[in-house]
PDB file of C-alpha atoms in Angstrom:
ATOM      1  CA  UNK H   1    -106.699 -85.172 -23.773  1.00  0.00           C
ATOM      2  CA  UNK H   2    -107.071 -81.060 -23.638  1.00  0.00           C
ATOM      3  CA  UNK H   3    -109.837 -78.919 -25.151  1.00  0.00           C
ATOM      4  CA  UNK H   4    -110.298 -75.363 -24.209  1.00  0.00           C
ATOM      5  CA  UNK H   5    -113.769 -72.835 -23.534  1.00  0.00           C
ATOM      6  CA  UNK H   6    -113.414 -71.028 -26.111  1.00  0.00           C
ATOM      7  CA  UNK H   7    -115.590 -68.281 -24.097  1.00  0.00           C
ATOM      8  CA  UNK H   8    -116.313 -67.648 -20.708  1.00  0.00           C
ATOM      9  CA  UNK H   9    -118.771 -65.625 -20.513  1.00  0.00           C
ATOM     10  CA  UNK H  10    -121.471 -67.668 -22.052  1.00  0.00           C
ATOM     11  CA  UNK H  11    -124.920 -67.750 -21.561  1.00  0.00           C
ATOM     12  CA  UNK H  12    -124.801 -64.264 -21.625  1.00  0.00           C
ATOM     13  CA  UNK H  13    -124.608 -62.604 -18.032  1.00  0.00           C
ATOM     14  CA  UNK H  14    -124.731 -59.083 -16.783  1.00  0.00           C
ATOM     15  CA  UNK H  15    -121.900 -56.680 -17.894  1.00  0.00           C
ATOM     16  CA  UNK H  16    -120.441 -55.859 -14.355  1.00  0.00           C
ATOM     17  CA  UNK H  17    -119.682 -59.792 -13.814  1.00  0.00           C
ATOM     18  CA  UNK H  18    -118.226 -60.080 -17.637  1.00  0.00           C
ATOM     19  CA  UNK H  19    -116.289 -57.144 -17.071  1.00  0.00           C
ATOM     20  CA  UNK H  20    -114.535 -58.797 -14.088  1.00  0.00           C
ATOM     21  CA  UNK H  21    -112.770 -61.665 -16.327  1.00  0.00           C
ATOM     22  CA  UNK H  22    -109.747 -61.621 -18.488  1.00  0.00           C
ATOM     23  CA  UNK H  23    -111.480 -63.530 -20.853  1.00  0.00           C
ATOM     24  CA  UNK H  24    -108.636 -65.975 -21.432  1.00  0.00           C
ATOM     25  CA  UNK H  25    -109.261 -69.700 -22.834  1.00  0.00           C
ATOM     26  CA  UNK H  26    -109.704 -72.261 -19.807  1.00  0.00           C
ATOM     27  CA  UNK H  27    -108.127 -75.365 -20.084  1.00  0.00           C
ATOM     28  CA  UNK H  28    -110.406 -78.540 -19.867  1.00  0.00           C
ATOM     29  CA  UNK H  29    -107.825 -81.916 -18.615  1.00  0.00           C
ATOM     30  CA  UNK H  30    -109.147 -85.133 -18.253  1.00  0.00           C
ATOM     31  CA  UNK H  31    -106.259 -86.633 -16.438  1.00  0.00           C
ATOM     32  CA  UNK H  32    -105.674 -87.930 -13.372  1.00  0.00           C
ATOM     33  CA  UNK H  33    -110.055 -86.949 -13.712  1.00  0.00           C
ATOM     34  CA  UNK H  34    -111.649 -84.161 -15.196  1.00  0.00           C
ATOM     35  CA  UNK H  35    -111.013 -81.028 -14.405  1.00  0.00           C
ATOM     36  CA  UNK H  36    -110.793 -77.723 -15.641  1.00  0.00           C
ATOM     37  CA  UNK H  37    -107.752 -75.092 -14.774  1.00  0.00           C
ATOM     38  CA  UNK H  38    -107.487 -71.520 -15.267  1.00  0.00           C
ATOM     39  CA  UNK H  39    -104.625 -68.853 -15.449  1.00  0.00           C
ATOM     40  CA  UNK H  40    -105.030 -64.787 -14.693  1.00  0.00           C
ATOM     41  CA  UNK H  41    -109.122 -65.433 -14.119  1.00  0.00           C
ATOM     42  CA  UNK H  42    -109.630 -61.547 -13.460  1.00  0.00           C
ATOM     43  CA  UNK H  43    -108.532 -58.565 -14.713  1.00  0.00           C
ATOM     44  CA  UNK H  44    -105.553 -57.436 -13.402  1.00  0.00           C
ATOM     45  CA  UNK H  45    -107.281 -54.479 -11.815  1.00  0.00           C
ATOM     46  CA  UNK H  46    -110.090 -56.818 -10.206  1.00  0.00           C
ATOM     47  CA  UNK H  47    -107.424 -59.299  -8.561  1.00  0.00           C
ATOM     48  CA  UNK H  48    -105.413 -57.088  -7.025  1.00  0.00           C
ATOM     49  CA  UNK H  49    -108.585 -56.245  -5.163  1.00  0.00           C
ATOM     50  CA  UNK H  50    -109.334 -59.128  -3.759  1.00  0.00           C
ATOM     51  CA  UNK H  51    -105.801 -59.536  -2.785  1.00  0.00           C
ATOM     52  CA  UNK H  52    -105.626 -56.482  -0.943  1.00  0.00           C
ATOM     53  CA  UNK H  53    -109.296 -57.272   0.497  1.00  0.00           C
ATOM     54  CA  UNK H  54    -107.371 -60.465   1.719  1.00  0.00           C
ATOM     55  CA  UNK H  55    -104.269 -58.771   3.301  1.00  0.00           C
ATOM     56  CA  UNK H  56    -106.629 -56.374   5.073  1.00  0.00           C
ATOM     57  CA  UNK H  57    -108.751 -59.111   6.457  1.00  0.00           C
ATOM     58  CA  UNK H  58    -105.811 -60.737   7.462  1.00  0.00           C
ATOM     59  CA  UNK H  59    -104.035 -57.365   9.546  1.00  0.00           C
ATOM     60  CA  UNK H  60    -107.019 -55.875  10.490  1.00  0.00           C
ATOM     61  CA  UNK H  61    -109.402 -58.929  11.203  1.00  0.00           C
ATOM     62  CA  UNK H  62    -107.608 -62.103  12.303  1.00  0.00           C
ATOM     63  CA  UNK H  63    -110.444 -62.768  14.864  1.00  0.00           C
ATOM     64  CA  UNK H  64    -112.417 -63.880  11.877  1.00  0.00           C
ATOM     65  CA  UNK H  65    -109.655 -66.922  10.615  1.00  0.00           C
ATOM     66  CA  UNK H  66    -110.692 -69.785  12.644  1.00  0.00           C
ATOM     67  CA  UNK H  67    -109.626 -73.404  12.050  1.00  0.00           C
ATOM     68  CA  UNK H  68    -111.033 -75.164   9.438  1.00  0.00           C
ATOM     69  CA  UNK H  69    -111.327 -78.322  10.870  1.00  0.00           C
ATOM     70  CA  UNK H  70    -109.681 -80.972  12.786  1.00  0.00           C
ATOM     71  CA  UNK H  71    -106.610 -81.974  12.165  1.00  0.00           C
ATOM     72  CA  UNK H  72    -106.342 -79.753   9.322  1.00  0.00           C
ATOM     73  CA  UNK H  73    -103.444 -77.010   8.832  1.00  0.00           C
ATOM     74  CA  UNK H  74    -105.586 -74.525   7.785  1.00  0.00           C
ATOM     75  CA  UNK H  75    -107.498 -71.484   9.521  1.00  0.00           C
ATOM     76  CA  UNK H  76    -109.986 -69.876   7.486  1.00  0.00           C
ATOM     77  CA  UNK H  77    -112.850 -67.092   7.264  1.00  0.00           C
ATOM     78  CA  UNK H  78    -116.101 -68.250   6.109  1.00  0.00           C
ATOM     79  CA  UNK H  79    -117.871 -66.292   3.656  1.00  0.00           C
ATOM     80  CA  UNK H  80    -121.283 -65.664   5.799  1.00  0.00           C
ATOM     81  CA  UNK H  81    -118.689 -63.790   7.805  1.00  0.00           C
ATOM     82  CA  UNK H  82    -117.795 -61.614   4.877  1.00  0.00           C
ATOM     83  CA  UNK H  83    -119.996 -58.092   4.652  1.00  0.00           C
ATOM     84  CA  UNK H  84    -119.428 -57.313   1.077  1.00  0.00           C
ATOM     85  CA  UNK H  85    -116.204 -56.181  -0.888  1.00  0.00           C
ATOM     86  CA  UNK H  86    -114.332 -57.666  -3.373  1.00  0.00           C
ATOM     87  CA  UNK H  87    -114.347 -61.116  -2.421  1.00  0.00           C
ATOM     88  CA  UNK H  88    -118.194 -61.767  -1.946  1.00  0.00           C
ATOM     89  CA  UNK H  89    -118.177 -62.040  -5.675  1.00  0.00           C
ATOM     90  CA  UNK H  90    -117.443 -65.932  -4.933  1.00  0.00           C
ATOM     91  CA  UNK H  91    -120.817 -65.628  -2.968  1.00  0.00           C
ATOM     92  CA  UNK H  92    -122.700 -64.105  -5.768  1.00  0.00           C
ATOM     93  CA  UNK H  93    -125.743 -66.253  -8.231  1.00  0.00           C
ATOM     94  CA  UNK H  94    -123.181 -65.292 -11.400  1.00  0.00           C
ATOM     95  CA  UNK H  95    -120.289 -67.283 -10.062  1.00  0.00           C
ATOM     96  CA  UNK H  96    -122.716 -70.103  -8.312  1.00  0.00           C
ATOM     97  CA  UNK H  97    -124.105 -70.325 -12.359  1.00  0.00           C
ATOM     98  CA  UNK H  98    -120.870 -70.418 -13.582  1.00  0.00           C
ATOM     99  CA  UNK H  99    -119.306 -72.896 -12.135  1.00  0.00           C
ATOM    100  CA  UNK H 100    -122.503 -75.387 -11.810  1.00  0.00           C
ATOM    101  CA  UNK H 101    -122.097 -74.644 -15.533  1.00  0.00           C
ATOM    102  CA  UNK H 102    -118.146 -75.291 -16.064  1.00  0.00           C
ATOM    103  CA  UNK H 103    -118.815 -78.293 -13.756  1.00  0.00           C
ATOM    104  CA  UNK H 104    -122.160 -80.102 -16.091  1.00  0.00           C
ATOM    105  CA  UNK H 105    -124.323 -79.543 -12.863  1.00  0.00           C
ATOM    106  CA  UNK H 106    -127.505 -78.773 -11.821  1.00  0.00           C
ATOM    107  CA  UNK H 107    -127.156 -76.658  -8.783  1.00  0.00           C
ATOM    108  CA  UNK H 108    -129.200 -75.673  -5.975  1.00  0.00           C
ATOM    109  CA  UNK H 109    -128.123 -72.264  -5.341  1.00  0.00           C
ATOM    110  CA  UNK H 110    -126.551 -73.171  -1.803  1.00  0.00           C
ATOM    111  CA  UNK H 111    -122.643 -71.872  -1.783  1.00  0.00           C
ATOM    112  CA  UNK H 112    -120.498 -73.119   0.819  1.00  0.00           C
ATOM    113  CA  UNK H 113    -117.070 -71.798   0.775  1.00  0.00           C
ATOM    114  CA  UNK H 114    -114.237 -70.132   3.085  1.00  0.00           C
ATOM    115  CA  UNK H 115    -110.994 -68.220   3.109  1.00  0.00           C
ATOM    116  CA  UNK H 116    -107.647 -70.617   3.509  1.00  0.00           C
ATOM    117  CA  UNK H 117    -104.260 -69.914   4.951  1.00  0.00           C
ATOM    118  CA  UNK H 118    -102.044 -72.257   5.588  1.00  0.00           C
ATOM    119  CA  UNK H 119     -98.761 -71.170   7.396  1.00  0.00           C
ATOM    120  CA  UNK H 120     -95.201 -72.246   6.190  1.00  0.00           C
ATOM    121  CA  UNK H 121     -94.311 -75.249   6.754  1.00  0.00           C
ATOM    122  CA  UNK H 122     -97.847 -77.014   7.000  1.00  0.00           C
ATOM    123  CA  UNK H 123     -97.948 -80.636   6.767  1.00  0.00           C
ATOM    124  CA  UNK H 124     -99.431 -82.809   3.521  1.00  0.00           C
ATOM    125  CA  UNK H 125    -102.862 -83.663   3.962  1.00  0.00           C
ATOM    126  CA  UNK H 126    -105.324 -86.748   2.927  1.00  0.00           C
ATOM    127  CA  UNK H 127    -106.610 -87.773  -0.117  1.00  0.00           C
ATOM    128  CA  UNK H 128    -110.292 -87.079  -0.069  1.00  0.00           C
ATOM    129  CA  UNK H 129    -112.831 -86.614  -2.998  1.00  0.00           C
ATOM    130  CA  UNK H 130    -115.304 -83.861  -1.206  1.00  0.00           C
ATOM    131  CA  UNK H 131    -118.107 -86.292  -1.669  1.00  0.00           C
ATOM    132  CA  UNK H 132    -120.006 -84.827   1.280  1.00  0.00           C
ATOM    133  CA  UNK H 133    -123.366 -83.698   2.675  1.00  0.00           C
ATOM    134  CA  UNK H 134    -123.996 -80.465   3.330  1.00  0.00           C
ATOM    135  CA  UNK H 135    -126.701 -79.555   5.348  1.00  0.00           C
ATOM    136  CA  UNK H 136    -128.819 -75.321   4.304  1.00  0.00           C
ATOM    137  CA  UNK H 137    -131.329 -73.769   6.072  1.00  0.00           C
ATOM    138  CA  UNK H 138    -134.601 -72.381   4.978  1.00  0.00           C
ATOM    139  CA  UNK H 139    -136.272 -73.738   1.386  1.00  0.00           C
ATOM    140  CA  UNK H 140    -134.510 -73.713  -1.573  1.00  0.00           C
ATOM    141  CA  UNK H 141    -132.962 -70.271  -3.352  1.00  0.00           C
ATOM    142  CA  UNK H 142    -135.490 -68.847  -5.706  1.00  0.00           C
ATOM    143  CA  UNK H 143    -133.681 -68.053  -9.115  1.00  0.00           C
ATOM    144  CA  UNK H 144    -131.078 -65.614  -9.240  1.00  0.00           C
ATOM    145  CA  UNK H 145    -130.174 -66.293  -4.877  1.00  0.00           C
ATOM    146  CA  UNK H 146    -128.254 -67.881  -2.819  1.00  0.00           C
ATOM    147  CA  UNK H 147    -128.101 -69.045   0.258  1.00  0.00           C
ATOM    148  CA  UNK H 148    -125.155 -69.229   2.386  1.00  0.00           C
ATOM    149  CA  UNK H 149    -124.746 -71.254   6.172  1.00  0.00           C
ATOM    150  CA  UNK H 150    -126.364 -68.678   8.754  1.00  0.00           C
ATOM    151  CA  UNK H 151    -125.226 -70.752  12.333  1.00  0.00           C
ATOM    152  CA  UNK H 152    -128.883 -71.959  12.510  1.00  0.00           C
ATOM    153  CA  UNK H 153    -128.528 -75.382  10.917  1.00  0.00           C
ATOM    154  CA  UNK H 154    -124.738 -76.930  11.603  1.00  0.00           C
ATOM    155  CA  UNK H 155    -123.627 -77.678   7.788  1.00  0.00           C
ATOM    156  CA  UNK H 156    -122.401 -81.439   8.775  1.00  0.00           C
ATOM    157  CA  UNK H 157    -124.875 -82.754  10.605  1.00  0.00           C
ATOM    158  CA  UNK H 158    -128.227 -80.674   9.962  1.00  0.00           C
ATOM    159  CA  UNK H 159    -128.244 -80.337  13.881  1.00  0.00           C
ATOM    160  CA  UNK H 160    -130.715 -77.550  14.797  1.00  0.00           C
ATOM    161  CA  UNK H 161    -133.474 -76.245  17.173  1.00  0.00           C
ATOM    162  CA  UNK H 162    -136.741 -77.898  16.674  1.00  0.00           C
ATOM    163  CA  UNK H 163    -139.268 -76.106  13.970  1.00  0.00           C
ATOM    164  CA  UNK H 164    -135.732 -75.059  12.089  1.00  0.00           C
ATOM    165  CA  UNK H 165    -136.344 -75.421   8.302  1.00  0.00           C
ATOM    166  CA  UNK H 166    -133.327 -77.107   6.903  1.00  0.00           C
ATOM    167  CA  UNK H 167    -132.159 -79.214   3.428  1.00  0.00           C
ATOM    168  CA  UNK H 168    -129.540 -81.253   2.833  1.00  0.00           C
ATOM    169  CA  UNK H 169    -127.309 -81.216  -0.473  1.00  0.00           C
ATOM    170  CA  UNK H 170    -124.370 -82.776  -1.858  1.00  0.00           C
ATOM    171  CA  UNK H 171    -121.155 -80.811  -2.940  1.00  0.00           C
ATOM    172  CA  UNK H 172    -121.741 -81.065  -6.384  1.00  0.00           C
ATOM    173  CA  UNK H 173    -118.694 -78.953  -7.801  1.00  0.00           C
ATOM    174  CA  UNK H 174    -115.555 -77.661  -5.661  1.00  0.00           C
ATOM    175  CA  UNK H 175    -113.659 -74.602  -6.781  1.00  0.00           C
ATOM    176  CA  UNK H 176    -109.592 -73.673  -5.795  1.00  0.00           C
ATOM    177  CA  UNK H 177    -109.092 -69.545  -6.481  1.00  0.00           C
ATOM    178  CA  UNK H 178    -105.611 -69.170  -5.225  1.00  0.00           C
ATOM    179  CA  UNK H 179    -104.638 -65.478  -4.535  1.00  0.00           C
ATOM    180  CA  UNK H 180    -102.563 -64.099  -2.007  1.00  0.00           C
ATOM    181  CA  UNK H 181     -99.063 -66.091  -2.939  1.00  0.00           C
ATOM    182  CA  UNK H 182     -97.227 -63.531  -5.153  1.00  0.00           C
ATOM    183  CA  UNK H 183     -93.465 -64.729  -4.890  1.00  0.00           C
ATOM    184  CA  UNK H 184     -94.444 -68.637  -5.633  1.00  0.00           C
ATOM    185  CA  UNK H 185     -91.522 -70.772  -7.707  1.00  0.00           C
ATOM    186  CA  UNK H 186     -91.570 -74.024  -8.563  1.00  0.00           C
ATOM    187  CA  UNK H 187     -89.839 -76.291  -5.393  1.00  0.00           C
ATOM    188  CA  UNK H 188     -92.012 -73.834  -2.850  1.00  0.00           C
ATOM    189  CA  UNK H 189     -94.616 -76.259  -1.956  1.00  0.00           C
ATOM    190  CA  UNK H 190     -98.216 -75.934  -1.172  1.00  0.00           C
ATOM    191  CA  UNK H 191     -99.748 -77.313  -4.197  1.00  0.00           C
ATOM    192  CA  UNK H 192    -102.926 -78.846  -4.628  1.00  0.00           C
ATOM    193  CA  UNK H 193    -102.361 -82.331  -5.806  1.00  0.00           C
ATOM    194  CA  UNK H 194    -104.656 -84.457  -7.911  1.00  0.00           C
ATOM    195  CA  UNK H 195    -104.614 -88.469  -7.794  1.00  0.00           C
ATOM    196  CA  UNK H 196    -105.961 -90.623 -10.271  1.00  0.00           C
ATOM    197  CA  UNK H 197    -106.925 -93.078  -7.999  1.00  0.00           C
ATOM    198  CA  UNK H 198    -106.120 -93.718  -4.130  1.00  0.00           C
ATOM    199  CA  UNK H 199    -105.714 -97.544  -4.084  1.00  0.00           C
ATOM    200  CA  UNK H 200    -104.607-100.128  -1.493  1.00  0.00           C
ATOM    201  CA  UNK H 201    -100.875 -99.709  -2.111  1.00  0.00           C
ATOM    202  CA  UNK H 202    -100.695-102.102  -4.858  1.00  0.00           C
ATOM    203  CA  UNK H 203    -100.268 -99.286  -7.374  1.00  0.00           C
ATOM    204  CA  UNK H 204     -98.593 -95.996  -7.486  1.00  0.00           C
ATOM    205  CA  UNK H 205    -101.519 -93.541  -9.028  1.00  0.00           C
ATOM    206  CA  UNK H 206    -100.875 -90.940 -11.358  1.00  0.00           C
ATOM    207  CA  UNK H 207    -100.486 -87.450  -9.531  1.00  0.00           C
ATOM    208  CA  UNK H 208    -100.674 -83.967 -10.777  1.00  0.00           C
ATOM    209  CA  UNK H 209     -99.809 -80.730  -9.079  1.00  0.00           C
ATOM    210  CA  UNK H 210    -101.636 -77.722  -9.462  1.00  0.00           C
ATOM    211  CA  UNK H 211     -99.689 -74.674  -8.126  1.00  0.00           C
ATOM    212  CA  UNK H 212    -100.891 -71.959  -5.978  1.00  0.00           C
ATOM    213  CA  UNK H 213    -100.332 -69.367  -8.538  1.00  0.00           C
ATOM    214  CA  UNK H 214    -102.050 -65.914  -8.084  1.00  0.00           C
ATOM    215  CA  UNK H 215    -105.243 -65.239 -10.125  1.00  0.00           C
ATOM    216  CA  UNK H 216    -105.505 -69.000 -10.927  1.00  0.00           C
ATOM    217  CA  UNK H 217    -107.963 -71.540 -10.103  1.00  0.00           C
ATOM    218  CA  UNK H 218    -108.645 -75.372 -10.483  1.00  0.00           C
ATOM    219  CA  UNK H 219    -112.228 -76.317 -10.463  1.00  0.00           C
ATOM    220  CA  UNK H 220    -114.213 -80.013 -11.337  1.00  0.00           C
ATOM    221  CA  UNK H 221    -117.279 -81.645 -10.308  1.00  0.00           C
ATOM    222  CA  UNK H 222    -116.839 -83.960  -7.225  1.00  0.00           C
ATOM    223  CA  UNK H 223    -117.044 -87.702  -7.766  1.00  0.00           C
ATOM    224  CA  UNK H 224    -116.232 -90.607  -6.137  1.00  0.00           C
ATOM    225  CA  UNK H 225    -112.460 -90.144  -7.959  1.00  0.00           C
ATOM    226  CA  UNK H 226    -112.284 -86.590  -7.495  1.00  0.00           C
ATOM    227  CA  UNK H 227    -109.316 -87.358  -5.021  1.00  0.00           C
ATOM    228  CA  UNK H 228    -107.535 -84.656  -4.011  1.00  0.00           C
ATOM    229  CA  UNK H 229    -105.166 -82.765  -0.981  1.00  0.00           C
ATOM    230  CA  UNK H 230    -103.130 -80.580  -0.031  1.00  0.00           C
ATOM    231  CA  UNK H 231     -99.500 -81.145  -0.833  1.00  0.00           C
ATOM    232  CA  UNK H 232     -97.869 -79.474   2.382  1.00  0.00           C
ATOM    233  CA  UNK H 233     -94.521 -78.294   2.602  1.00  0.00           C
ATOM    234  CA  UNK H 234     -95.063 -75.238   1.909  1.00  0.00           C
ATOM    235  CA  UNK H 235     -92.234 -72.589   1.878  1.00  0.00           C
ATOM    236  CA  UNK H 236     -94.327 -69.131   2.694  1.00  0.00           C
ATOM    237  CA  UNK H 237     -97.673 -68.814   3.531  1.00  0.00           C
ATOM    238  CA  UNK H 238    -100.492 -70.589   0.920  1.00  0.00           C
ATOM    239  CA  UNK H 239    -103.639 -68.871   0.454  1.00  0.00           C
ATOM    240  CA  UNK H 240    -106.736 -69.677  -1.504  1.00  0.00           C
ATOM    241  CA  UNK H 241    -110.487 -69.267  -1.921  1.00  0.00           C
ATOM    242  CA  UNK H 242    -111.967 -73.040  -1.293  1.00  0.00           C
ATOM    243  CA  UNK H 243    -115.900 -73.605  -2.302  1.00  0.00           C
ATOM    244  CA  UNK H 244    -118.434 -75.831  -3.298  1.00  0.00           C
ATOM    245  CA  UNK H 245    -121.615 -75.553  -5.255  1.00  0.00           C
ATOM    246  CA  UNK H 246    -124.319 -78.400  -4.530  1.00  0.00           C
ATOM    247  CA  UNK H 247    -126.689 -80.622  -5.806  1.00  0.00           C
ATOM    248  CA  UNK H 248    -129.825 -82.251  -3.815  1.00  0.00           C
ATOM    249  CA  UNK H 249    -129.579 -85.517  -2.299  1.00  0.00           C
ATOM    250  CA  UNK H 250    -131.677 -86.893  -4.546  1.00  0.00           C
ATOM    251  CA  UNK H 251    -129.486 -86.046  -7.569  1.00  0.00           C
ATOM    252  CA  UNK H 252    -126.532 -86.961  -5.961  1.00  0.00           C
ATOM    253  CA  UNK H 253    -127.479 -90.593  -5.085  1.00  0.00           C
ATOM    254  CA  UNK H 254    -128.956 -91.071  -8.761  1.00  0.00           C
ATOM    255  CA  UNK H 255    -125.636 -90.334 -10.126  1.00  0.00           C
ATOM    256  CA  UNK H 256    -123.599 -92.235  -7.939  1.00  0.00           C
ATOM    257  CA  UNK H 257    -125.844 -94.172  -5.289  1.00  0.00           C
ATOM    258  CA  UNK H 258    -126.269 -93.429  -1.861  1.00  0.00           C
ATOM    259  CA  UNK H 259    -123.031 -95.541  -0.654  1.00  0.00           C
ATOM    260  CA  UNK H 260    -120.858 -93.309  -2.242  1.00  0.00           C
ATOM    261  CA  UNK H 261    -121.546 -90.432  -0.345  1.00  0.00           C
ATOM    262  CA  UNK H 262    -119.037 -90.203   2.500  1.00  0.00           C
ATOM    263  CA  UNK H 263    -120.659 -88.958   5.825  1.00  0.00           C
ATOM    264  CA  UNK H 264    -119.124 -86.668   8.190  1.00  0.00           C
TER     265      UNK H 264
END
C-alpha cells in the first residue's frame, strides 16, 4: 500500500525552514515496513549548497572524517563538529520536529547524526534495525533546542566523569539524506537496502533498494523490524547524511519492552 503527505510543511513552521523545501508529495510505503521516501527534498538552490558545503569539507577538512565505527566502511564527520553552514540545518529544532512528526514520535529533542562516505568498492554491511541506546548530556532540551553529543558523556555507554549530568534515549526515528552522488545509475551500487524480516535462513525476506540519489532521503521510525544495511558494492564514492531522533527509555520499552532494545 502507498499514500502520499499531501503537505510538508504542516504544523505551520517559520518561513526560512518552509522556504528550504520543494514542497513535493512524500511517498508513505508500508513494505518490506513502513517507511516514508522522498525525491528533490530542497530547492534546487538549497541542495546544491549543502553539496558544495560537503565537497569543501571533504578538500579542505578531511581531518574531521573519522571512522564510524568498527568494522564499518564508512568514515564520517559528526555534526557537533560542524560550526554552522548549510548542513547544520539537519541539527536544527525544525528538522528534529519534522521528522519526530513524519515518524508518529514523541521526541526528546536529542539529534544524533553524522556525515557518511563510503569509498568505491566498500563491502555490504549487516542487517541491523538501529534499535539502540543513546546516551545525552545535561537535562532534557527545553522547547524549540536541541542538544547534540558534546565528548562529555560517550553516546554508547553513558561513560563519564563523576557529577556529569547525563540521559539516556532510544533512537526513535533514523533519517538517510543522500547528497553528494551526482552521476548515480542504476547497477552502481551503494544502496540502502530494506528487509522485511532477517530470519534464520529458512526464508528468503522481501528486500527493497533505496538508491543514493541526490536530494533524496528515506526516513521511518526504528522498530524491532526496521532492518536495514548498506548494500556495498559501490561503483564511486556514496555519500549521505545518517541521523536519528530519540525517544526516552521509558517510552521506548513501553512500546516494545525492554528486551528489544539491542545494547551496544
Amino acid at each position: 500500500m502507498v499514500t502520499t503527505e499531501p503537505e510538508l510543511a504542516t504544523p505551520p513552521v517559520p518561513q526560512w525552514f518552509a522556504e528550504l523545501f520543494a514542497h513535493r508529495r512524500w511517498v508513505r510505503r508500508s513494505l518490506p515496513f513502513p517507511h516514508v521516501y522522498a525525491r528533490d527534498v530542497f530547492v534546487p538552490e538549497f541542495y546544491q549548497r549543502l553539496a558544495d558545503e560537503f565537497e569543501r569539507l571533504r578538500g579542505e577538512r578531511p581531518g574531521l572524517f573519522a571512522a564510524v565505527s568498527d568494522g564499518y566502511s564508512a568514515d564520517g564527520i559528526r555534526f557537533s563538529d560542524l560550526r554552522g553552514g548549510p548542513l547544520a540545518v539537519f541539527a536544527s529544532r525544525e528538522w528534529h520536529d519534522l521528522v519526530a512528526r513524519l515518524g508518529g514520535v514523541e521526541a526528546t529533542g536529542d539529534v544524533e547524526g553524522s556525515i557518511h562516505h563510503h569509498g568505491p568498492g566498500s563491502p555490504f554491511g549487516w542487517p541491523h534495525n538501529d534499535l539502540n541506546p543513546a546516551w545525552f548530556p545535561g537535562p532534557p532540551p527545553g522547547p524549540g533546542e536541541v542538544r547534540l553529543p558534546d565528548g562529555t558523556v560517550h553516546t554508547k555507554t553513558g561513560a563519564r566523569d563523576p557529577g556529569v549530568a547525563a540521559r539516556e534515549t532510544v533512537r526513535a526515528v533514523a533519517v538517510l539524506f543522500y547528497l553528494g552522488n551526482p552521476r548515480w545509475e542504476p547497477g552502481d551500487g551503494g544502496e540502502t537496502a530494506l528487509y522485511e524480516h532477517v530470519g534464520d535462513g529458512a526464508e528468503l525476506p522481501s528486500v527493497a533498494l533505496v538508491p543514493p540519489l541526490d536530494n533524496s532521503l528515506v526516513l521511518f521510525e526504528v522498530t524491532p523490524r526496521s532492518w536495514h544495511t548498506f548494500a556495498g558494492n559501490n561503483l564511486r564514492d556514496r555519500n549521505s547524511v545518517v541521523m536519528w531522533v530519540h525517544r526516552t527509555k521509558a517510552d521506548a520499552e513501553r512500546r516494545w519492552g525492554g528486551d528489544k532494545i539491542v545494547h551496544w
